[in-house]
Short mmCIF file of C-alpha atoms in Angstrom, two decimals:
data_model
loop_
_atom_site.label_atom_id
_atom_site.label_comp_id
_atom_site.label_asym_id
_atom_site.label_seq_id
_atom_site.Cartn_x
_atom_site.Cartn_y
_atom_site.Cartn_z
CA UNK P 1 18.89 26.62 75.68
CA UNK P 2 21.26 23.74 74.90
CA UNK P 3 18.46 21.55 75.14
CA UNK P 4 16.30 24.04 72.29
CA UNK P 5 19.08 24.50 70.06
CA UNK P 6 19.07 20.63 68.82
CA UNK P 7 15.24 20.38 69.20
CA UNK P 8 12.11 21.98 68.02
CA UNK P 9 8.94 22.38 69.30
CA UNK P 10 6.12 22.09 66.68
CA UNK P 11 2.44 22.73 67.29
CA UNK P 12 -0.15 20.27 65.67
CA UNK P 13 -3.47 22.44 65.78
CA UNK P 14 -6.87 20.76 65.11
CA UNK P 15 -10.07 22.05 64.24
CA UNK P 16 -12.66 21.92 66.91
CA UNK P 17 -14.33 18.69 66.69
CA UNK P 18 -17.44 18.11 65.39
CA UNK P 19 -19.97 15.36 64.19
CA UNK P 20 -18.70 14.93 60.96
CA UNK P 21 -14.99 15.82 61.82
CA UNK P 22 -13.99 14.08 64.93
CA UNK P 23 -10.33 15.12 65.71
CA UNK P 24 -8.39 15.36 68.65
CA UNK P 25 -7.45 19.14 70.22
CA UNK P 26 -3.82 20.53 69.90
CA UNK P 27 -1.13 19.40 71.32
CA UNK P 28 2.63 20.15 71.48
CA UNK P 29 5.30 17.99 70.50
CA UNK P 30 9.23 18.40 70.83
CA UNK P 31 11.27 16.68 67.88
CA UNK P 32 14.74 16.27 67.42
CA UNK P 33 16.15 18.44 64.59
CA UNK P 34 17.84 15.64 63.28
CA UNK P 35 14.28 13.92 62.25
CA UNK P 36 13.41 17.31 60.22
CA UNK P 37 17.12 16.76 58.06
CA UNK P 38 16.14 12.79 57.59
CA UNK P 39 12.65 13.97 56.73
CA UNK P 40 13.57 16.71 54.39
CA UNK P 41 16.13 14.13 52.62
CA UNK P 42 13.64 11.43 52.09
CA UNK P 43 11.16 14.60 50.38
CA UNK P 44 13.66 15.08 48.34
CA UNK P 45 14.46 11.79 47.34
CA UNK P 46 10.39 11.57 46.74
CA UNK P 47 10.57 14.42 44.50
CA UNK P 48 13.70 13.48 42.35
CA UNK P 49 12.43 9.86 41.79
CA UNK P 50 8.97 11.42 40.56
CA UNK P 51 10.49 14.40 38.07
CA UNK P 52 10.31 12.61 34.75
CA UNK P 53 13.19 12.48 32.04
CA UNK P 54 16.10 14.84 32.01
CA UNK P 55 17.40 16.61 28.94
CA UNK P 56 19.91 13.64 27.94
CA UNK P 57 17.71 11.17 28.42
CA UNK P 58 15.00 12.44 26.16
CA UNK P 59 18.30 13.09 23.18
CA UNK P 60 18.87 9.80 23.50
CA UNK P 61 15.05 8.51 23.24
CA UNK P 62 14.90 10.79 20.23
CA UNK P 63 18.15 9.72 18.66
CA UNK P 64 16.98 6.09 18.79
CA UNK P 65 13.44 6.81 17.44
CA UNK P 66 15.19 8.54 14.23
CA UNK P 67 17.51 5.72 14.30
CA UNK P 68 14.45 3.16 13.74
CA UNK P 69 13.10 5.44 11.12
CA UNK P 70 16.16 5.73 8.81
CA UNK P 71 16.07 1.90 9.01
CA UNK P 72 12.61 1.51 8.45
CA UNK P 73 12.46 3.70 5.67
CA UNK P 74 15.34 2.44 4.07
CA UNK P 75 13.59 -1.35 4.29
CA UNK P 76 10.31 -0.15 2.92
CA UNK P 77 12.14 1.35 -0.06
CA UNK P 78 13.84 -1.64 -0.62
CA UNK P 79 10.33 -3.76 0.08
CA UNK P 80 8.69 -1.27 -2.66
CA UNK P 81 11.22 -1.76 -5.39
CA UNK P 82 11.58 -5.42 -5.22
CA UNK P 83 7.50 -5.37 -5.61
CA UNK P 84 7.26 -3.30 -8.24
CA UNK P 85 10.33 -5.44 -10.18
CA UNK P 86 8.05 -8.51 -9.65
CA UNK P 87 4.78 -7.02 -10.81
CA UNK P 88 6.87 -5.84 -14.06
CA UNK P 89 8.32 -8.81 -14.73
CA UNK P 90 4.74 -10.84 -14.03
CA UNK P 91 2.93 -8.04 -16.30
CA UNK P 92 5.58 -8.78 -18.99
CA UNK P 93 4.98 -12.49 -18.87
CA UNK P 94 1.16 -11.88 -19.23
CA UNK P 95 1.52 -9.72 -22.17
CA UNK P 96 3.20 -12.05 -24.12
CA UNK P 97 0.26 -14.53 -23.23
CA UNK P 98 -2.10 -11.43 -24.20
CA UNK P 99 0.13 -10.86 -27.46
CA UNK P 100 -0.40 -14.72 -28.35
CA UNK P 101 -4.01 -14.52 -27.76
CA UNK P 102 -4.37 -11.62 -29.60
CA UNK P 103 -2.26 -12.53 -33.26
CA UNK P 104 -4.66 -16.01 -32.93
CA UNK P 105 -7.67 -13.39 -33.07
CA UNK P 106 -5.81 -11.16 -35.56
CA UNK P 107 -4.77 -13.13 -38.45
CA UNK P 108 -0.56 -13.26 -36.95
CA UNK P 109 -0.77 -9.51 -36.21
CA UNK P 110 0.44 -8.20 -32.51
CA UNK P 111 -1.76 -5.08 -30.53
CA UNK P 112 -0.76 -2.38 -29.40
CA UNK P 113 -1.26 -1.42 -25.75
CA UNK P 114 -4.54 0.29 -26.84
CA UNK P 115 -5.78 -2.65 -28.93
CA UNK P 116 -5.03 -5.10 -26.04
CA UNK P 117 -6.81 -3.32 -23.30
CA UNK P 118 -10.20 -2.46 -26.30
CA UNK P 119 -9.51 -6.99 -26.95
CA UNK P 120 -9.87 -6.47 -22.83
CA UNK P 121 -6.90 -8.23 -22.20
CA UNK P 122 -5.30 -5.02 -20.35
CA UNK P 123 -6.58 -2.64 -17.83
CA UNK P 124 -7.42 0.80 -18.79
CA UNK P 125 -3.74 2.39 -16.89
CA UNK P 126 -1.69 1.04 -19.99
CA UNK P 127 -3.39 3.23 -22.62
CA UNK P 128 -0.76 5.41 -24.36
CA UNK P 129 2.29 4.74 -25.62
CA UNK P 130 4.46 4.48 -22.71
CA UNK P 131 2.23 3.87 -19.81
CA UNK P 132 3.68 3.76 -16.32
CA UNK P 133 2.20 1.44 -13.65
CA UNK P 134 3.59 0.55 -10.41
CA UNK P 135 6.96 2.57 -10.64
CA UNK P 136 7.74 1.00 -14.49
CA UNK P 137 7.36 2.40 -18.04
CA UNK P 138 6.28 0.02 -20.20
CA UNK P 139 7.20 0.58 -24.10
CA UNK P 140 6.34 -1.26 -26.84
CA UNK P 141 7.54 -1.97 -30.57
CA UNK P 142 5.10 -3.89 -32.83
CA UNK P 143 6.10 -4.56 -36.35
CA UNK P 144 3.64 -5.79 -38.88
CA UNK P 145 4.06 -9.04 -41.00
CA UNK P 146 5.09 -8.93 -44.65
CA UNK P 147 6.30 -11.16 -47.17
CA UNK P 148 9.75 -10.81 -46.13
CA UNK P 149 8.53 -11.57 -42.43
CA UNK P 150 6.59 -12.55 -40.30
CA UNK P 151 4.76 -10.20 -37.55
CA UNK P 152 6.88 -9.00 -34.12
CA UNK P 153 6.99 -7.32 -30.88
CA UNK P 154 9.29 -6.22 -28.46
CA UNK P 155 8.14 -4.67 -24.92
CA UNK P 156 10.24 -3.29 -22.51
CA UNK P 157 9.41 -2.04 -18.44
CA UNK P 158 12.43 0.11 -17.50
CA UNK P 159 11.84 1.74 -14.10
CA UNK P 160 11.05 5.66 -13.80
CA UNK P 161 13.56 5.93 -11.07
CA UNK P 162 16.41 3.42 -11.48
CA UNK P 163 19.02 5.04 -9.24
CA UNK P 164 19.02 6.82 -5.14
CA UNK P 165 16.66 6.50 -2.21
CA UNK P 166 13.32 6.63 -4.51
CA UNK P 167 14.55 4.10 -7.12
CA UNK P 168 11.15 2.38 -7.82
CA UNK P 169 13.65 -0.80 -9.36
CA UNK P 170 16.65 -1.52 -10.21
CA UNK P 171 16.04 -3.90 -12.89
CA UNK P 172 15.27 -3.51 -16.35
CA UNK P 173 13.05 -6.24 -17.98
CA UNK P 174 12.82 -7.24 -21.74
CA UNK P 175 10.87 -9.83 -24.05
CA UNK P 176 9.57 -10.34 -27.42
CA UNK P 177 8.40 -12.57 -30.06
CA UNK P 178 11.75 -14.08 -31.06
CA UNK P 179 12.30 -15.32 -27.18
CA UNK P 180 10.95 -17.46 -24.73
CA UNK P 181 11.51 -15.78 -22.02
CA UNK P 182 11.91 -12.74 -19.86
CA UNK P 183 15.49 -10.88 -19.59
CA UNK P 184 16.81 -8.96 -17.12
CA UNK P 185 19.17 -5.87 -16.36
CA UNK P 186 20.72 -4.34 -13.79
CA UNK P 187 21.25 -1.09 -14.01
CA UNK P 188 20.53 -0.12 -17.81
CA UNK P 189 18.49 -1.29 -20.41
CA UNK P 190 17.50 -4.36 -20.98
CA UNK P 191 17.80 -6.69 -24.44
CA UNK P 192 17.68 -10.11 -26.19
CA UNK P 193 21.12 -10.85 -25.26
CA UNK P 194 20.65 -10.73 -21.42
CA UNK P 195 20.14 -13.12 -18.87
CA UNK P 196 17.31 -14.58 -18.59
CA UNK P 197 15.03 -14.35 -15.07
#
């Protein structure tokens, strides 16, 4: 009995043999017990390496995949508004070529945003009087020539949201017929008297 208690005998059975299935007949084998423990252990080993991720570990995969979003976000709102400042401050600079072109055409007299884009110097998205393209409201003042004066304009792009997380800019842009330039604002509107960009 000593001999039973720290072995085990196990019966491999076969299936009768045949053509296809050519096995060998039954036999018994006696195993120490010890090889069923080392065997069990190495299954289960087998079957914890092969489970998959635990609770923690898929927090953590999470937590870093938010992580990269918050950052990403926060770049592509940042990559947005510094486009749309550049396309208002280009679009500025083109309108005072268009306002040029058009007083040559007009005996001195500036257009409007609805006479430039009917001259076809604008596209159709700045009819109105404060059209808003690309995140910026454009605005416009036009004052006619008289004998006092001659003819003016003034155009500003101010952005439609200048402050939080869906600013589309955060600089105001200014020009007109008494400067050479393009000015610039942070943070408020923009005049004669700023910097220039």
């Amino acid at each position: 009995m000593g001999k039973d208690a720290e072995s085990a005998r196990i019966c491999i059975f076969t299936v009768k043999p045949t053509k296809i299935l050519k096995l060998r007949p039954a036999k018994f084998v006696i195993y120490p017990v010890g090889v069923f423990r080392h065997n069990n252990m190495n299954l289960r080993n087998r079957l914890r390496d092969q489970r998959g991720f635990n609770l923690i570990e898929l927090m953590i995969v999470i937590a870093i995949i938010g992580l990269l979003i918050g950052v990403g976000s926060l770049a592509w709102g940042a990559m947005i508004r510094s486009g749309n400042e550049t396309a208002a401050a280009q679009i500025l600079d083109r309108m005072r070529t268009y306002q040029a072109q058009f007083a040559s055409r007009n005996r001195g007299k500036f257009g409007s945003f609805d006479q430039l884009i009917e001259s076809g110097a604008l596209d159709s998205q700045y009819a109105g009087d404060a059209p808003v393209v690309n995140g910026y409201i454009y605005s416009m003042e036009i004052v006619d020539p008289s004998s006092a004066a001659p003819a003016s304009y003034k155009i500003w792009a101010d952005p439609q949201v200048a402050t939080g997380i869906t600013a589309t800019g955060n600089r105001f842009f200014f020009t007109s017929s008494a400067i050479s330039g393009i000015k610039a604002k942070q943070g408020e509107k923009a005049n004669e008297n700023d910097p220039s960009i």
